[in-house]
């Protein structure tokens, strides 16, 4: 037995950057079909709440494709991304007679495709991580509801969205002086559905 005075090696703490890298790999996996939306949601929740690298590693060990080098632990303890890995361009959300939710600290793709029928979709971008100045959301929604939450400084354009027998509601950003950070373009088709876009009023922002 280990002596009470023998120190054990503490698990290395995960940083926000470690969690973001893990989430990007999970997003790549759901984008190419290696994870279904339910599995992605479960692993995303686990990644967002992970406190150590040991908790993050099992979430992606079965997802690294053969041509890429496995994630390695750098001398500083952070997860090292493969040098030839790139952020996926697209994330596809598919749902029929159900619900899909993306919220909290998640990494936005360059393009988000929403393919749903009679479902409830919640897209909260107020705490999302993004690098590009624009996000294209391509909607093919039949029935149901889409709720889109933006952070102050984000702008939205729905001029290219075709709406038929549906309701489109875009509230005005309450903080007009906030510098623009992300432009969201809504395109595609909305049929017998509703889309509600509002801006977060989180006092921390």
C-alpha positions as semicolon CSV with decimal commas, in nm:
position;residue;x (nm);y (nm);z (nm)
1;X;0,000;0,000;0,000
2;X;0,109;0,355;-0,066
3;X;0,231;0,539;0,239
4;X;0,014;0,826;0,352
5;X;0,318;1,048;0,322
6;X;0,388;0,944;-0,039
7;X;0,274;1,220;-0,274
8;X;0,062;1,113;-0,571
9;X;0,105;1,277;-0,910
10;X;-0,182;1,524;-0,959
11;X;-0,379;1,517;-1,281
12;X;-0,286;1,803;-1,512
13;X;-0,554;2,070;-1,524
14;X;-0,721;2,144;-1,857
15;X;-0,721;2,499;-1,990
16;X;-0,990;2,671;-2,196
17;X;-0,765;2,621;-2,500
18;X;-0,748;2,246;-2,430
19;X;-1,126;2,227;-2,412
20;X;-1,164;2,432;-2,731
21;X;-0,926;2,200;-2,923
22;X;-1,118;1,896;-2,806
23;X;-1,450;2,053;-2,908
24;X;-1,311;2,132;-3,254
25;X;-1,220;1,765;-3,302
26;X;-1,567;1,660;-3,188
27;X;-1,721;1,905;-3,434
28;X;-1,506;1,762;-3,715
29;X;-1,623;1,412;-3,623
30;X;-1,993;1,499;-3,628
31;X;-1,944;1,691;-3,952
32;X;-1,810;1,384;-4,134
33;X;-2,047;1,137;-3,974
34;X;-1,821;0,965;-3,719
35;X;-2,043;1,093;-3,438
36;X;-2,419;1,128;-3,444
37;X;-2,579;1,442;-3,291
38;X;-2,666;1,265;-2,965
39;X;-2,310;1,137;-2,917
40;X;-2,175;1,480;-3,003
41;X;-2,401;1,643;-2,745
42;X;-2,292;1,401;-2,474
43;X;-1,922;1,446;-2,547
44;X;-1,959;1,821;-2,585
45;X;-2,114;1,845;-2,239
46;X;-1,831;1,634;-2,097
47;X;-1,566;1,849;-2,270
48;X;-1,716;2,174;-2,145
49;X;-1,709;2,053;-1,785
50;X;-1,377;1,865;-1,797
51;X;-1,128;1,985;-1,538
52;X;-0,827;1,771;-1,634
53;X;-0,653;1,644;-1,948
54;X;-0,728;1,290;-1,833
55;X;-1,099;1,374;-1,860
56;X;-1,061;1,520;-2,211
57;X;-0,847;1,249;-2,369
58;X;-1,110;0,968;-2,378
59;X;-1,350;1,199;-2,562
60;X;-1,137;1,207;-2,877
61;X;-0,906;0,901;-2,872
62;X;-1,141;0,704;-3,104
63;X;-1,195;0,996;-3,342
64;X;-0,846;1,078;-3,474
65;X;-0,835;0,960;-3,833
66;X;-0,537;0,739;-3,932
67;X;-0,365;0,995;-4,154
68;X;-0,343;1,242;-3,867
69;X;-0,104;1,210;-3,578
70;X;-0,277;1,142;-3,246
71;X;-0,315;1,423;-3,001
72;X;-0,009;1,443;-2,783
73;X;0,062;1,606;-2,454
74;X;0,310;1,888;-2,490
75;X;0,578;1,956;-2,227
76;X;0,359;2,232;-2,087
77;X;0,070;1,991;-2,038
78;X;-0,159;2,126;-2,312
79;X;-0,306;1,907;-2,582
80;X;-0,110;1,955;-2,905
81;X;-0,318;1,967;-3,222
82;X;-0,184;1,785;-3,530
83;X;-0,011;2,042;-3,747
84;X;-0,208;1,940;-4,057
85;X;-0,548;1,952;-3,887
86;X;-0,779;2,234;-3,993
87;X;-1,108;2,353;-3,852
88;X;-1,402;2,201;-4,042
89;X;-1,580;2,438;-4,276
90;X;-1,929;2,301;-4,210
91;X;-2,147;2,160;-3,935
92;X;-2,475;1,990;-4,025
93;X;-2,764;1,965;-3,778
94;X;-3,030;1,711;-3,875
95;X;-3,339;1,642;-3,670
96;X;-3,690;1,506;-3,732
97;X;-3,967;1,539;-3,474
98;X;-3,715;1,612;-3,200
99;X;-3,491;1,886;-3,069
100;X;-3,134;2,005;-3,121
101;X;-2,943;2,246;-2,902
102;X;-2,606;2,419;-2,927
103;X;-2,519;2,659;-2,649
104;X;-2,248;2,759;-2,404
105;X;-1,883;2,760;-2,509
106;X;-1,881;2,593;-2,851
107;X;-1,677;2,663;-3,162
108;X;-1,864;2,801;-3,461
109;X;-1,798;2,661;-3,808
110;X;-1,769;2,880;-4,115
111;X;-2,103;2,739;-4,231
112;X;-2,388;2,583;-4,034
113;X;-2,650;2,376;-4,219
114;X;-2,980;2,319;-4,037
115;X;-3,192;2,039;-4,187
116;X;-3,493;1,980;-3,964
117;X;-3,859;1,883;-3,982
118;X;-4,109;1,957;-3,705
119;X;-3,833;2,005;-3,452
120;X;-3,712;2,264;-3,204
121;X;-3,364;2,403;-3,267
122;X;-3,182;2,626;-3,019
123;X;-2,867;2,802;-3,140
124;X;-2,708;3,022;-2,873
125;X;-2,403;3,208;-3,009
126;X;-2,366;3,441;-2,711
127;X;-2,074;3,245;-2,563
128;X;-1,952;3,073;-2,878
129;X;-1,589;3,076;-2,990
130;X;-1,519;3,193;-3,345
131;X;-1,231;3,320;-3,554
132;X;-1,393;3,423;-3,882
133;X;-1,589;3,750;-3,904
134;X;-1,886;3,587;-4,080
135;X;-2,111;3,286;-4,025
136;X;-2,346;3,146;-4,291
137;X;-2,650;2,959;-4,157
138;X;-2,825;2,764;-4,435
139;X;-3,176;2,668;-4,323
140;X;-3,399;2,401;-4,472
141;X;-3,662;2,394;-4,199
142;X;-4,007;2,237;-4,235
143;X;-4,227;2,301;-3,933
144;X;-4,109;2,356;-3,578
145;X;-3,914;2,644;-3,432
146;X;-3,563;2,789;-3,452
147;X;-3,439;3,011;-3,168
148;X;-3,121;3,207;-3,241
149;X;-2,946;3,404;-2,965
150;X;-2,666;3,647;-3,049
151;X;-2,424;3,851;-2,841
152;X;-2,413;4,232;-2,857
153;X;-2,194;4,329;-3,151
154;X;-2,323;4,051;-3,374
155;X;-2,532;4,144;-3,676
156;X;-2,780;3,935;-3,874
157;X;-2,903;3,948;-4,235
158;X;-3,208;3,747;-4,345
159;X;-3,256;3,905;-4,689
160;X;-3,170;3,578;-4,867
161;X;-3,398;3,363;-4,650
162;X;-3,715;3,240;-4,821
163;X;-4,008;3,239;-4,576
164;X;-4,344;3,083;-4,658
165;X;-4,632;3,023;-4,418
166;X;-4,384;3,100;-4,141
167;X;-4,296;3,366;-3,886
168;X;-3,963;3,549;-3,882
169;X;-3,885;3,773;-3,583
170;X;-3,559;3,966;-3,547
171;X;-3,533;4,192;-3,245
172;X;-3,310;4,497;-3,246
173;X;-2,970;4,483;-3,080
174;X;-3,012;4,691;-2,761
175;X;-2,651;4,811;-2,771
176;X;-2,601;4,996;-3,099
177;X;-2,257;5,124;-2,995
178;X;-2,103;4,779;-2,956
179;X;-1,832;4,719;-3,222
180;X;-1,930;4,461;-3,480
181;X;-1,774;4,122;-3,406
182;X;-1,963;3,869;-3,619
183;X;-2,202;3,895;-3,913
184;X;-2,457;3,613;-3,943
185;X;-2,622;3,552;-4,280
186;X;-2,946;3,351;-4,284
187;X;-3,020;3,179;-4,616
188;X;-3,230;2,887;-4,735
189;X;-3,599;2,808;-4,675
190;X;-3,837;2,830;-4,381
191;X;-4,171;2,651;-4,432
192;X;-4,457;2,633;-4,180
193;X;-4,210;2,723;-3,905
194;X;-4,095;3,013;-3,691
195;X;-3,755;3,171;-3,640
196;X;-3,690;3,403;-3,348
197;X;-3,363;3,597;-3,334
198;X;-3,272;3,798;-3,026
199;X;-2,965;3,946;-2,864
200;X;-2,837;3,835;-2,526
201;X;-2,870;4,091;-2,246
202;X;-2,626;3,909;-2,017
203;X;-2,499;4,186;-1,783
204;X;-2,152;4,029;-1,786
205;X;-2,107;4,134;-2,148
